[in-house]
């Protein structure tokens, strides 16, 4: 049984051999995932769609140089994130510089426990408020922090994969995720009535 990475590599090799239909299979496999990621960076849906299309065009053009040192999706996500960041720069939307915390303090960050949903009207309203607060907190994050937490929490990628996609050391990835979690926890604290020292 072939892994995702192996099947992607076979498709890449078919594209490199001149079979354009193989690239269509890669597009259909990753289009929704890339759109989900890009739309968290570029908020306008039409513009996000343009960025995703441009990312796939860049990927297609650059595929002849792809050697399979990393997984195809890792390479594609890096192209997508860079294209989205470039789009924001050209739109003169200044994004605040990320404030990275010391990697050693990020190492000690707890992985959070999920919230239980008891289907009462009150708990459903609270859950909705929590979701809205988390989304608002995510949107307020600098692009680098938002991207790191999205890749970890939404895409479920490992620190190694995120490090490769974002072209930064693993310690930087950890500190960005730690900082993003801190911001989100601060916004959630009034809703959850958590003590100040409680972390995700």
PDB file of C-alpha atoms in Angstrom, residues 4-189:
ATOM      1  CA  UNK A   4       0.168   9.722   0.381  1.00  0.00           C
ATOM      2  CA  UNK A   5       3.694  10.998  -0.155  1.00  0.00           C
ATOM      3  CA  UNK A   6       4.555   8.101  -2.478  1.00  0.00           C
ATOM      4  CA  UNK A   7       1.365   8.469  -4.535  1.00  0.00           C
ATOM      5  CA  UNK A   8       1.973  12.243  -4.810  1.00  0.00           C
ATOM      6  CA  UNK A   9       5.548  11.570  -5.949  1.00  0.00           C
ATOM      7  CA  UNK A  10       4.268   9.197  -8.661  1.00  0.00           C
ATOM      8  CA  UNK A  11       1.858  11.912  -9.871  1.00  0.00           C
ATOM      9  CA  UNK A  12       4.696  14.478  -9.821  1.00  0.00           C
ATOM     10  CA  UNK A  13       6.850  12.157 -11.938  1.00  0.00           C
ATOM     11  CA  UNK A  14       3.983  11.725 -14.420  1.00  0.00           C
ATOM     12  CA  UNK A  15       3.633  15.534 -14.669  1.00  0.00           C
ATOM     13  CA  UNK A  16       7.399  15.854 -15.161  1.00  0.00           C
ATOM     14  CA  UNK A  17       7.097  13.299 -17.973  1.00  0.00           C
ATOM     15  CA  UNK A  18       4.592  15.601 -19.715  1.00  0.00           C
ATOM     16  CA  UNK A  19       1.262  14.201 -18.497  1.00  0.00           C
ATOM     17  CA  UNK A  20      -0.722  17.327 -17.565  1.00  0.00           C
ATOM     18  CA  UNK A  21      -3.755  15.343 -16.370  1.00  0.00           C
ATOM     19  CA  UNK A  22      -1.656  14.068 -13.441  1.00  0.00           C
ATOM     20  CA  UNK A  23      -1.349  17.655 -12.207  1.00  0.00           C
ATOM     21  CA  UNK A  24      -5.154  17.983 -12.300  1.00  0.00           C
ATOM     22  CA  UNK A  25      -5.277  15.071  -9.822  1.00  0.00           C
ATOM     23  CA  UNK A  26      -2.879  16.909  -7.486  1.00  0.00           C
ATOM     24  CA  UNK A  27      -4.974  20.089  -7.796  1.00  0.00           C
ATOM     25  CA  UNK A  28      -8.216  18.268  -6.988  1.00  0.00           C
ATOM     26  CA  UNK A  29      -6.536  16.539  -4.028  1.00  0.00           C
ATOM     27  CA  UNK A  30      -5.125  19.705  -2.414  1.00  0.00           C
ATOM     28  CA  UNK A  31      -7.285  22.598  -3.675  1.00  0.00           C
ATOM     29  CA  UNK A  32      -9.727  22.617  -0.752  1.00  0.00           C
ATOM     30  CA  UNK A  33      -6.997  22.226   1.877  1.00  0.00           C
ATOM     31  CA  UNK A  34      -4.914  25.005   0.346  1.00  0.00           C
ATOM     32  CA  UNK A  35      -7.992  27.245   0.030  1.00  0.00           C
ATOM     33  CA  UNK A  36      -8.836  26.662   3.706  1.00  0.00           C
ATOM     34  CA  UNK A  37      -5.314  27.716   4.682  1.00  0.00           C
ATOM     35  CA  UNK A  38      -5.008  30.699   2.307  1.00  0.00           C
ATOM     36  CA  UNK A  39      -8.459  32.079   3.197  1.00  0.00           C
ATOM     37  CA  UNK A  40      -7.274  32.414   6.812  1.00  0.00           C
ATOM     38  CA  UNK A  41      -4.450  34.676   5.583  1.00  0.00           C
ATOM     39  CA  UNK A  42      -6.229  36.503   2.726  1.00  0.00           C
ATOM     40  CA  UNK A  43      -9.731  37.237   3.993  1.00  0.00           C
ATOM     41  CA  UNK A  44     -11.550  38.175   0.788  1.00  0.00           C
ATOM     42  CA  UNK A  45     -12.826  34.869  -0.722  1.00  0.00           C
ATOM     43  CA  UNK A  46     -12.340  35.976  -4.348  1.00  0.00           C
ATOM     44  CA  UNK A  47      -8.806  37.188  -3.616  1.00  0.00           C
ATOM     45  CA  UNK A  48      -8.020  33.996  -1.686  1.00  0.00           C
ATOM     46  CA  UNK A  49      -9.201  31.983  -4.692  1.00  0.00           C
ATOM     47  CA  UNK A  50      -6.872  34.012  -6.939  1.00  0.00           C
ATOM     48  CA  UNK A  51      -3.971  33.344  -4.569  1.00  0.00           C
ATOM     49  CA  UNK A  52      -4.721  29.597  -4.601  1.00  0.00           C
ATOM     50  CA  UNK A  53      -4.864  29.594  -8.414  1.00  0.00           C
ATOM     51  CA  UNK A  54      -1.609  31.535  -8.609  1.00  0.00           C
ATOM     52  CA  UNK A  55      -0.037  29.071  -6.154  1.00  0.00           C
ATOM     53  CA  UNK A  56      -0.985  26.118  -8.346  1.00  0.00           C
ATOM     54  CA  UNK A  57       0.341  27.923 -11.447  1.00  0.00           C
ATOM     55  CA  UNK A  58       3.656  28.543  -9.647  1.00  0.00           C
ATOM     56  CA  UNK A  59       3.704  24.919  -8.496  1.00  0.00           C
ATOM     57  CA  UNK A  60       3.072  23.670 -12.033  1.00  0.00           C
ATOM     58  CA  UNK A  61       5.838  25.857 -13.456  1.00  0.00           C
ATOM     59  CA  UNK A  62       8.274  24.876 -10.723  1.00  0.00           C
ATOM     60  CA  UNK A  63       7.432  21.175 -10.732  1.00  0.00           C
ATOM     61  CA  UNK A  64      10.234  20.304 -13.134  1.00  0.00           C
ATOM     62  CA  UNK A  65      12.675  21.318 -10.361  1.00  0.00           C
ATOM     63  CA  UNK A  66      10.841  19.332  -7.655  1.00  0.00           C
ATOM     64  CA  UNK A  67      13.044  16.428  -6.547  1.00  0.00           C
ATOM     65  CA  UNK A  68      10.924  14.969  -3.750  1.00  0.00           C
ATOM     66  CA  UNK A  69      13.249  16.003  -0.905  1.00  0.00           C
ATOM     67  CA  UNK A  70      10.102  17.081   0.932  1.00  0.00           C
ATOM     68  CA  UNK A  71       6.517  15.897   0.553  1.00  0.00           C
ATOM     69  CA  UNK A  72       4.630  17.524  -2.351  1.00  0.00           C
ATOM     70  CA  UNK A  73       2.003  19.073  -0.026  1.00  0.00           C
ATOM     71  CA  UNK A  74       4.752  20.585   2.156  1.00  0.00           C
ATOM     72  CA  UNK A  75       6.260  22.183  -0.943  1.00  0.00           C
ATOM     73  CA  UNK A  76       2.823  23.296  -2.180  1.00  0.00           C
ATOM     74  CA  UNK A  77       1.860  24.814   1.210  1.00  0.00           C
ATOM     75  CA  UNK A  78       5.120  26.781   1.259  1.00  0.00           C
ATOM     76  CA  UNK A  79       4.288  28.181  -2.199  1.00  0.00           C
ATOM     77  CA  UNK A  80       0.720  28.985  -1.050  1.00  0.00           C
ATOM     78  CA  UNK A  81       1.821  30.753   2.139  1.00  0.00           C
ATOM     79  CA  UNK A  82       4.512  32.771   0.331  1.00  0.00           C
ATOM     80  CA  UNK A  83       2.067  33.727  -2.436  1.00  0.00           C
ATOM     81  CA  UNK A  84      -0.501  34.834   0.174  1.00  0.00           C
ATOM     82  CA  UNK A  85       2.117  36.884   2.058  1.00  0.00           C
ATOM     83  CA  UNK A  86       3.299  38.502  -1.194  1.00  0.00           C
ATOM     84  CA  UNK A  87      -0.306  39.322  -2.042  1.00  0.00           C
ATOM     85  CA  UNK A  88      -0.759  41.083   1.313  1.00  0.00           C
ATOM     86  CA  UNK A  89       2.432  43.080   0.769  1.00  0.00           C
ATOM     87  CA  UNK A  90       1.347  44.185  -2.721  1.00  0.00           C
ATOM     88  CA  UNK A  91      -2.031  45.191  -1.296  1.00  0.00           C
ATOM     89  CA  UNK A  92      -0.119  47.384   1.192  1.00  0.00           C
ATOM     90  CA  UNK A  93      -1.823  45.659   4.064  1.00  0.00           C
ATOM     91  CA  UNK A  94       0.828  45.977   6.671  1.00  0.00           C
ATOM     92  CA  UNK A  95       0.819  42.993   9.017  1.00  0.00           C
ATOM     93  CA  UNK A  96       2.294  43.509  12.492  1.00  0.00           C
ATOM     94  CA  UNK A  97       5.665  41.874  13.076  1.00  0.00           C
ATOM     95  CA  UNK A  98       5.377  38.632  15.002  1.00  0.00           C
ATOM     96  CA  UNK A  99       6.610  38.639  18.566  1.00  0.00           C
ATOM     97  CA  UNK A 100       8.388  35.334  19.041  1.00  0.00           C
ATOM     98  CA  UNK A 101       8.811  34.096  22.587  1.00  0.00           C
ATOM     99  CA  UNK A 102      11.800  32.258  23.928  1.00  0.00           C
ATOM    100  CA  UNK A 103      11.766  28.701  22.509  1.00  0.00           C
ATOM    101  CA  UNK A 104      12.572  27.228  25.939  1.00  0.00           C
ATOM    102  CA  UNK A 105       9.361  28.638  27.462  1.00  0.00           C
ATOM    103  CA  UNK A 106       7.415  27.352  24.448  1.00  0.00           C
ATOM    104  CA  UNK A 107       8.710  23.835  25.142  1.00  0.00           C
ATOM    105  CA  UNK A 108       6.837  23.812  28.444  1.00  0.00           C
ATOM    106  CA  UNK A 109       3.485  24.852  26.985  1.00  0.00           C
ATOM    107  CA  UNK A 110       0.706  22.406  27.791  1.00  0.00           C
ATOM    108  CA  UNK A 111      -1.247  20.771  24.991  1.00  0.00           C
ATOM    109  CA  UNK A 112      -4.831  21.748  25.801  1.00  0.00           C
ATOM    110  CA  UNK A 113      -7.789  19.637  26.760  1.00  0.00           C
ATOM    111  CA  UNK A 114     -10.814  19.935  24.491  1.00  0.00           C
ATOM    112  CA  UNK A 115     -14.068  21.450  25.689  1.00  0.00           C
ATOM    113  CA  UNK A 116     -16.973  19.087  26.281  1.00  0.00           C
ATOM    114  CA  UNK A 117     -20.266  19.968  24.654  1.00  0.00           C
ATOM    115  CA  UNK A 118     -23.406  19.203  26.630  1.00  0.00           C
ATOM    116  CA  UNK A 119     -26.315  20.016  24.336  1.00  0.00           C
ATOM    117  CA  UNK A 120     -28.219  22.486  26.496  1.00  0.00           C
ATOM    118  CA  UNK A 121     -29.187  25.877  25.011  1.00  0.00           C
ATOM    119  CA  UNK A 122     -26.787  27.581  27.429  1.00  0.00           C
ATOM    120  CA  UNK A 123     -23.859  25.337  26.525  1.00  0.00           C
ATOM    121  CA  UNK A 124     -24.615  25.665  22.808  1.00  0.00           C
ATOM    122  CA  UNK A 125     -24.615  29.473  23.131  1.00  0.00           C
ATOM    123  CA  UNK A 126     -21.363  29.317  25.129  1.00  0.00           C
ATOM    124  CA  UNK A 127     -19.821  27.054  22.486  1.00  0.00           C
ATOM    125  CA  UNK A 128     -20.848  29.510  19.760  1.00  0.00           C
ATOM    126  CA  UNK A 129     -19.360  32.435  21.725  1.00  0.00           C
ATOM    127  CA  UNK A 130     -16.143  30.466  22.271  1.00  0.00           C
ATOM    128  CA  UNK A 131     -15.896  29.627  18.549  1.00  0.00           C
ATOM    129  CA  UNK A 132     -16.471  33.286  17.598  1.00  0.00           C
ATOM    130  CA  UNK A 133     -13.879  34.427  20.160  1.00  0.00           C
ATOM    131  CA  UNK A 134     -11.307  31.898  18.893  1.00  0.00           C
ATOM    132  CA  UNK A 135     -11.931  32.982  15.285  1.00  0.00           C
ATOM    133  CA  UNK A 136     -11.609  36.672  16.185  1.00  0.00           C
ATOM    134  CA  UNK A 137      -8.411  35.962  18.136  1.00  0.00           C
ATOM    135  CA  UNK A 138      -6.983  33.998  15.181  1.00  0.00           C
ATOM    136  CA  UNK A 139      -7.788  36.863  12.794  1.00  0.00           C
ATOM    137  CA  UNK A 140      -6.036  39.367  15.067  1.00  0.00           C
ATOM    138  CA  UNK A 141      -2.772  37.398  15.039  1.00  0.00           C
ATOM    139  CA  UNK A 142       0.187  38.462  12.892  1.00  0.00           C
ATOM    140  CA  UNK A 143       0.407  36.329   9.724  1.00  0.00           C
ATOM    141  CA  UNK A 144       3.363  34.217  10.919  1.00  0.00           C
ATOM    142  CA  UNK A 145       1.658  33.295  14.200  1.00  0.00           C
ATOM    143  CA  UNK A 146      -1.696  32.646  12.494  1.00  0.00           C
ATOM    144  CA  UNK A 147      -0.075  30.462   9.829  1.00  0.00           C
ATOM    145  CA  UNK A 148       1.836  28.387  12.393  1.00  0.00           C
ATOM    146  CA  UNK A 149      -1.230  27.737  14.580  1.00  0.00           C
ATOM    147  CA  UNK A 150      -3.406  26.955  11.518  1.00  0.00           C
ATOM    148  CA  UNK A 151      -0.897  24.421  10.197  1.00  0.00           C
ATOM    149  CA  UNK A 152      -0.682  22.794  13.638  1.00  0.00           C
ATOM    150  CA  UNK A 153      -4.287  22.894  14.867  1.00  0.00           C
ATOM    151  CA  UNK A 154      -6.340  22.918  11.638  1.00  0.00           C
ATOM    152  CA  UNK A 155      -4.081  20.960   9.285  1.00  0.00           C
ATOM    153  CA  UNK A 156      -2.640  18.721  12.008  1.00  0.00           C
ATOM    154  CA  UNK A 157       0.931  18.997  10.720  1.00  0.00           C
ATOM    155  CA  UNK A 158       4.006  18.149  12.797  1.00  0.00           C
ATOM    156  CA  UNK A 159       6.481  20.772  14.005  1.00  0.00           C
ATOM    157  CA  UNK A 160       9.001  19.404  11.470  1.00  0.00           C
ATOM    158  CA  UNK A 161       6.546  19.836   8.594  1.00  0.00           C
ATOM    159  CA  UNK A 162       5.607  23.355   9.712  1.00  0.00           C
ATOM    160  CA  UNK A 163       9.302  24.249  10.044  1.00  0.00           C
ATOM    161  CA  UNK A 164       9.842  23.114   6.453  1.00  0.00           C
ATOM    162  CA  UNK A 165       6.754  24.896   5.096  1.00  0.00           C
ATOM    163  CA  UNK A 166       7.515  28.168   6.879  1.00  0.00           C
ATOM    164  CA  UNK A 167      11.274  27.943   6.208  1.00  0.00           C
ATOM    165  CA  UNK A 168      12.223  28.619   9.826  1.00  0.00           C
ATOM    166  CA  UNK A 169      13.824  26.658  12.695  1.00  0.00           C
ATOM    167  CA  UNK A 170      11.671  24.326  14.763  1.00  0.00           C
ATOM    168  CA  UNK A 171      12.228  26.504  17.862  1.00  0.00           C
ATOM    169  CA  UNK A 172      10.697  29.454  16.010  1.00  0.00           C
ATOM    170  CA  UNK A 173       7.696  27.291  15.058  1.00  0.00           C
ATOM    171  CA  UNK A 174       7.228  26.261  18.696  1.00  0.00           C
ATOM    172  CA  UNK A 175       7.453  29.847  19.946  1.00  0.00           C
ATOM    173  CA  UNK A 176       4.981  31.099  17.301  1.00  0.00           C
ATOM    174  CA  UNK A 177       2.479  28.389  18.220  1.00  0.00           C
ATOM    175  CA  UNK A 178       3.022  29.086  21.925  1.00  0.00           C
ATOM    176  CA  UNK A 179       2.489  32.839  21.403  1.00  0.00           C
ATOM    177  CA  UNK A 180      -0.646  32.232  19.289  1.00  0.00           C
ATOM    178  CA  UNK A 181      -2.071  29.952  21.983  1.00  0.00           C
ATOM    179  CA  UNK A 182      -1.310  32.611  24.614  1.00  0.00           C
ATOM    180  CA  UNK A 183      -3.233  35.262  22.650  1.00  0.00           C
ATOM    181  CA  UNK A 184      -6.207  32.938  22.102  1.00  0.00           C
ATOM    182  CA  UNK A 185      -6.202  31.845  25.769  1.00  0.00           C
ATOM    183  CA  UNK A 186      -6.174  35.516  26.868  1.00  0.00           C
ATOM    184  CA  UNK A 187      -9.243  36.224  24.718  1.00  0.00           C
ATOM    185  CA  UNK A 188     -11.022  33.088  25.985  1.00  0.00           C
ATOM    186  CA  UNK A 189     -10.256  33.625  29.686  1.00  0.00           C
TER     187      UNK A 189
END
